[in-house]
PDB file of C-alpha atoms in Angstrom:
ATOM      1  CA  UNK O   1       5.830 -36.178  17.310  1.00 76.00           C
ATOM      2  CA  UNK O   2       2.998 -35.042  15.127  1.00 89.00           C
ATOM      3  CA  UNK O   3      -0.114 -33.150  16.174  1.00 90.00           C
ATOM      4  CA  UNK O   4      -3.065 -31.758  14.267  1.00 91.00           C
ATOM      5  CA  UNK O   5      -4.148 -28.128  14.671  1.00 84.00           C
ATOM      6  CA  UNK O   6      -6.485 -28.825  17.564  1.00 87.00           C
ATOM      7  CA  UNK O   7      -3.841 -30.838  19.403  1.00 90.00           C
ATOM      8  CA  UNK O   8      -1.246 -28.103  18.810  1.00 85.00           C
ATOM      9  CA  UNK O   9      -3.626 -25.518  20.267  1.00 81.00           C
ATOM     10  CA  UNK O  10      -4.183 -27.676  23.360  1.00 84.00           C
ATOM     11  CA  UNK O  11      -0.433 -28.138  23.840  1.00 85.00           C
ATOM     12  CA  UNK O  12       0.276 -24.421  23.512  1.00 77.00           C
ATOM     13  CA  UNK O  13      -2.594 -23.525  25.867  1.00 75.00           C
ATOM     14  CA  UNK O  14      -1.199 -25.978  28.430  1.00 80.00           C
ATOM     15  CA  UNK O  15       2.348 -24.640  28.110  1.00 76.00           C
ATOM     16  CA  UNK O  16       1.282 -21.025  28.517  1.00 70.00           C
ATOM     17  CA  UNK O  17      -0.988 -21.781  31.477  1.00 67.00           C
ATOM     18  CA  UNK O  18       1.630 -23.824  33.283  1.00 68.00           C
ATOM     19  CA  UNK O  19       4.845 -22.074  32.340  1.00 67.00           C
ATOM     20  CA  UNK O  20       3.771 -18.454  32.422  1.00 61.00           C
ATOM     21  CA  UNK O  21       2.293 -15.745  30.260  1.00 56.00           C
ATOM     22  CA  UNK O  22       5.619 -13.900  30.340  1.00 61.00           C
ATOM     23  CA  UNK O  23       6.756 -15.962  27.382  1.00 75.00           C
ATOM     24  CA  UNK O  24       8.229 -14.166  24.408  1.00 87.00           C
ATOM     25  CA  UNK O  25       6.553 -14.598  21.026  1.00 91.00           C
ATOM     26  CA  UNK O  26       8.481 -14.852  17.781  1.00 93.00           C
ATOM     27  CA  UNK O  27       5.760 -13.054  15.867  1.00 96.00           C
ATOM     28  CA  UNK O  28       7.217 -13.977  12.468  1.00 97.00           C
ATOM     29  CA  UNK O  29       7.029 -17.727  13.098  1.00 94.00           C
ATOM     30  CA  UNK O  30       4.428 -18.169  15.862  1.00 92.00           C
ATOM     31  CA  UNK O  31       1.364 -20.245  15.001  1.00 90.00           C
ATOM     32  CA  UNK O  32      -2.172 -18.940  15.533  1.00 90.00           C
ATOM     33  CA  UNK O  33      -2.687 -20.672  18.926  1.00 85.00           C
ATOM     34  CA  UNK O  34       0.490 -19.160  20.386  1.00 85.00           C
ATOM     35  CA  UNK O  35      -0.425 -15.660  19.203  1.00 91.00           C
ATOM     36  CA  UNK O  36      -3.937 -16.088  20.565  1.00 88.00           C
ATOM     37  CA  UNK O  37      -2.947 -17.380  23.987  1.00 83.00           C
ATOM     38  CA  UNK O  38       0.259 -15.510  24.792  1.00 85.00           C
ATOM     39  CA  UNK O  39      -0.696 -12.177  23.251  1.00 89.00           C
ATOM     40  CA  UNK O  40      -4.393 -12.391  24.212  1.00 88.00           C
ATOM     41  CA  UNK O  41      -5.616 -11.743  20.683  1.00 94.00           C
ATOM     42  CA  UNK O  42      -8.867 -13.260  19.472  1.00 94.00           C
ATOM     43  CA  UNK O  43      -8.694 -16.252  17.164  1.00 93.00           C
ATOM     44  CA  UNK O  44      -9.698 -14.013  14.229  1.00 96.00           C
ATOM     45  CA  UNK O  45      -6.985 -11.475  15.087  1.00 97.00           C
ATOM     46  CA  UNK O  46      -4.349 -14.205  15.361  1.00 96.00           C
ATOM     47  CA  UNK O  47      -5.397 -15.667  12.003  1.00 96.00           C
ATOM     48  CA  UNK O  48      -5.272 -12.190  10.449  1.00 98.00           C
ATOM     49  CA  UNK O  49      -1.725 -11.676  11.754  1.00 98.00           C
ATOM     50  CA  UNK O  50      -0.535 -14.972  10.279  1.00 97.00           C
ATOM     51  CA  UNK O  51      -2.304 -14.328   6.953  1.00 98.00           C
ATOM     52  CA  UNK O  52      -0.844 -10.822   6.720  1.00 98.00           C
ATOM     53  CA  UNK O  53       2.627 -12.125   7.569  1.00 98.00           C
ATOM     54  CA  UNK O  54       2.389 -14.819   4.892  1.00 97.00           C
ATOM     55  CA  UNK O  55       1.265 -12.301   2.267  1.00 98.00           C
ATOM     56  CA  UNK O  56       3.484  -9.329   3.143  1.00 98.00           C
ATOM     57  CA  UNK O  57       6.527 -10.871   4.797  1.00 97.00           C
ATOM     58  CA  UNK O  58       8.091 -10.548   8.213  1.00 98.00           C
ATOM     59  CA  UNK O  59       7.177  -7.896  10.734  1.00 98.00           C
ATOM     60  CA  UNK O  60      10.131  -5.735  11.724  1.00 97.00           C
ATOM     61  CA  UNK O  61       8.648  -3.890  14.708  1.00 97.00           C
ATOM     62  CA  UNK O  62       5.504  -3.799  16.846  1.00 96.00           C
ATOM     63  CA  UNK O  63       4.088  -0.927  14.808  1.00 95.00           C
ATOM     64  CA  UNK O  64       3.992  -3.179  11.747  1.00 97.00           C
ATOM     65  CA  UNK O  65       1.212  -5.182  13.398  1.00 97.00           C
ATOM     66  CA  UNK O  66      -1.001  -2.105  13.145  1.00 97.00           C
ATOM     67  CA  UNK O  67      -1.066  -2.638   9.366  1.00 97.00           C
ATOM     68  CA  UNK O  68      -3.050  -5.841   9.908  1.00 98.00           C
ATOM     69  CA  UNK O  69      -6.748  -5.081   9.387  1.00 96.00           C
ATOM     70  CA  UNK O  70      -8.799  -5.444  12.570  1.00 94.00           C
ATOM     71  CA  UNK O  71      -5.928  -5.403  15.063  1.00 95.00           C
ATOM     72  CA  UNK O  72      -6.520  -3.369  18.216  1.00 93.00           C
ATOM     73  CA  UNK O  73      -3.621  -0.908  18.731  1.00 95.00           C
ATOM     74  CA  UNK O  74      -4.102  -1.121  22.519  1.00 95.00           C
ATOM     75  CA  UNK O  75      -3.434  -4.873  22.455  1.00 94.00           C
ATOM     76  CA  UNK O  76      -0.289  -4.384  20.387  1.00 96.00           C
ATOM     77  CA  UNK O  77       0.973  -1.690  22.737  1.00 95.00           C
ATOM     78  CA  UNK O  78       0.232  -3.820  25.807  1.00 93.00           C
ATOM     79  CA  UNK O  79       2.213  -6.783  24.458  1.00 92.00           C
ATOM     80  CA  UNK O  80       5.046  -5.073  22.557  1.00 93.00           C
ATOM     81  CA  UNK O  81       7.577  -6.078  25.233  1.00 91.00           C
ATOM     82  CA  UNK O  82       7.006  -9.802  24.662  1.00 91.00           C
ATOM     83  CA  UNK O  83       7.393  -9.650  20.866  1.00 95.00           C
ATOM     84  CA  UNK O  84      10.541 -10.927  19.191  1.00 94.00           C
ATOM     85  CA  UNK O  85      11.244  -9.954  15.580  1.00 94.00           C
TER      86      UNK O  85
END
Protein backbone atom coordinates (compact mmCIF):
# COMPACT_ATOMS: atom_id res chain seq x y z
CA UNK A 1 0.00 0.00 0.00
CA UNK A 2 1.10 3.53 -0.63
CA UNK A 3 0.24 6.62 1.39
CA UNK A 4 1.25 10.25 1.14
CA UNK A 5 2.65 12.13 4.14
CA UNK A 6 -0.74 13.27 5.39
CA UNK A 7 -2.18 9.77 5.12
CA UNK A 8 0.85 8.31 6.91
CA UNK A 9 0.39 10.80 9.75
CA UNK A 10 -3.29 9.84 10.07
CA UNK A 11 -2.43 6.13 10.15
CA UNK A 12 0.25 6.60 12.80
CA UNK A 13 -2.03 8.82 14.91
CA UNK A 14 -4.74 6.14 14.73
CA UNK A 15 -2.34 3.34 15.66
CA UNK A 16 -0.94 5.20 18.65
CA UNK A 17 -4.38 6.25 19.90
CA UNK A 18 -5.83 2.77 19.59
CA UNK A 19 -2.88 0.56 20.42
CA UNK A 20 -1.25 2.52 23.21
CA UNK A 21 1.29 5.24 23.85
CA UNK A 22 3.61 2.67 25.42
CA UNK A 23 4.96 1.89 21.97
CA UNK A 24 8.70 1.87 21.48
CA UNK A 25 10.20 4.24 18.92
CA UNK A 26 13.12 3.31 16.70
CA UNK A 27 14.46 6.85 16.76
CA UNK A 28 16.92 6.21 13.91
CA UNK A 29 14.21 5.17 11.44
CA UNK A 30 10.96 6.66 12.80
CA UNK A 31 9.17 9.15 10.56
CA UNK A 32 8.16 12.61 11.78
CA UNK A 33 4.53 11.65 12.62
CA UNK A 34 5.62 8.73 14.82
CA UNK A 35 8.14 10.87 16.71
CA UNK A 36 5.54 13.60 17.14
CA UNK A 37 2.74 11.37 18.39
CA UNK A 38 4.52 8.71 20.44
CA UNK A 39 7.18 10.94 21.97
CA UNK A 40 4.92 14.01 22.30
CA UNK A 41 7.33 16.31 20.49
CA UNK A 42 6.03 19.22 18.44
CA UNK A 43 6.00 18.88 14.68
CA UNK A 44 9.00 21.25 14.47
CA UNK A 45 10.93 19.22 17.05
CA UNK A 46 10.18 15.96 15.22
CA UNK A 47 11.31 17.47 11.91
CA UNK A 48 14.49 18.75 13.57
CA UNK A 49 15.25 15.26 14.92
CA UNK A 50 14.85 13.68 11.49
CA UNK A 51 16.90 16.42 9.79
CA UNK A 52 19.68 16.11 12.36
CA UNK A 53 19.68 12.32 12.03
CA UNK A 54 19.92 12.55 8.24
CA UNK A 55 22.82 15.01 8.44
CA UNK A 56 24.80 13.55 11.35
CA UNK A 57 23.92 9.86 11.33
CA UNK A 58 22.29 7.55 13.83
CA UNK A 59 21.68 8.41 17.45
CA UNK A 60 23.39 6.01 19.83
CA UNK A 61 21.76 7.05 23.11
CA UNK A 62 19.05 9.36 24.46
CA UNK A 63 21.62 12.02 25.30
CA UNK A 64 22.45 12.35 21.60
CA UNK A 65 19.02 13.89 21.04
CA UNK A 66 20.12 16.84 23.16
CA UNK A 67 22.47 17.82 20.32
CA UNK A 68 19.44 18.61 18.15
CA UNK A 69 18.80 22.36 18.28
CA UNK A 70 15.52 23.25 19.98
CA UNK A 71 14.90 19.92 21.71
CA UNK A 72 13.60 20.14 25.28
CA UNK A 73 15.81 18.01 27.59
CA UNK A 74 12.80 17.33 29.84
CA UNK A 75 10.92 15.70 26.95
CA UNK A 76 13.92 13.52 26.10
CA UNK A 77 14.31 12.45 29.71
CA UNK A 78 10.59 11.67 30.03
CA UNK A 79 10.60 9.42 26.96
CA UNK A 80 14.06 7.82 27.14
CA UNK A 81 12.57 4.46 28.18
CA UNK A 82 10.58 4.12 24.94
CA UNK A 83 13.53 4.88 22.63
CA UNK A 84 15.21 2.10 20.68
CA UNK A 85 18.62 2.74 19.12
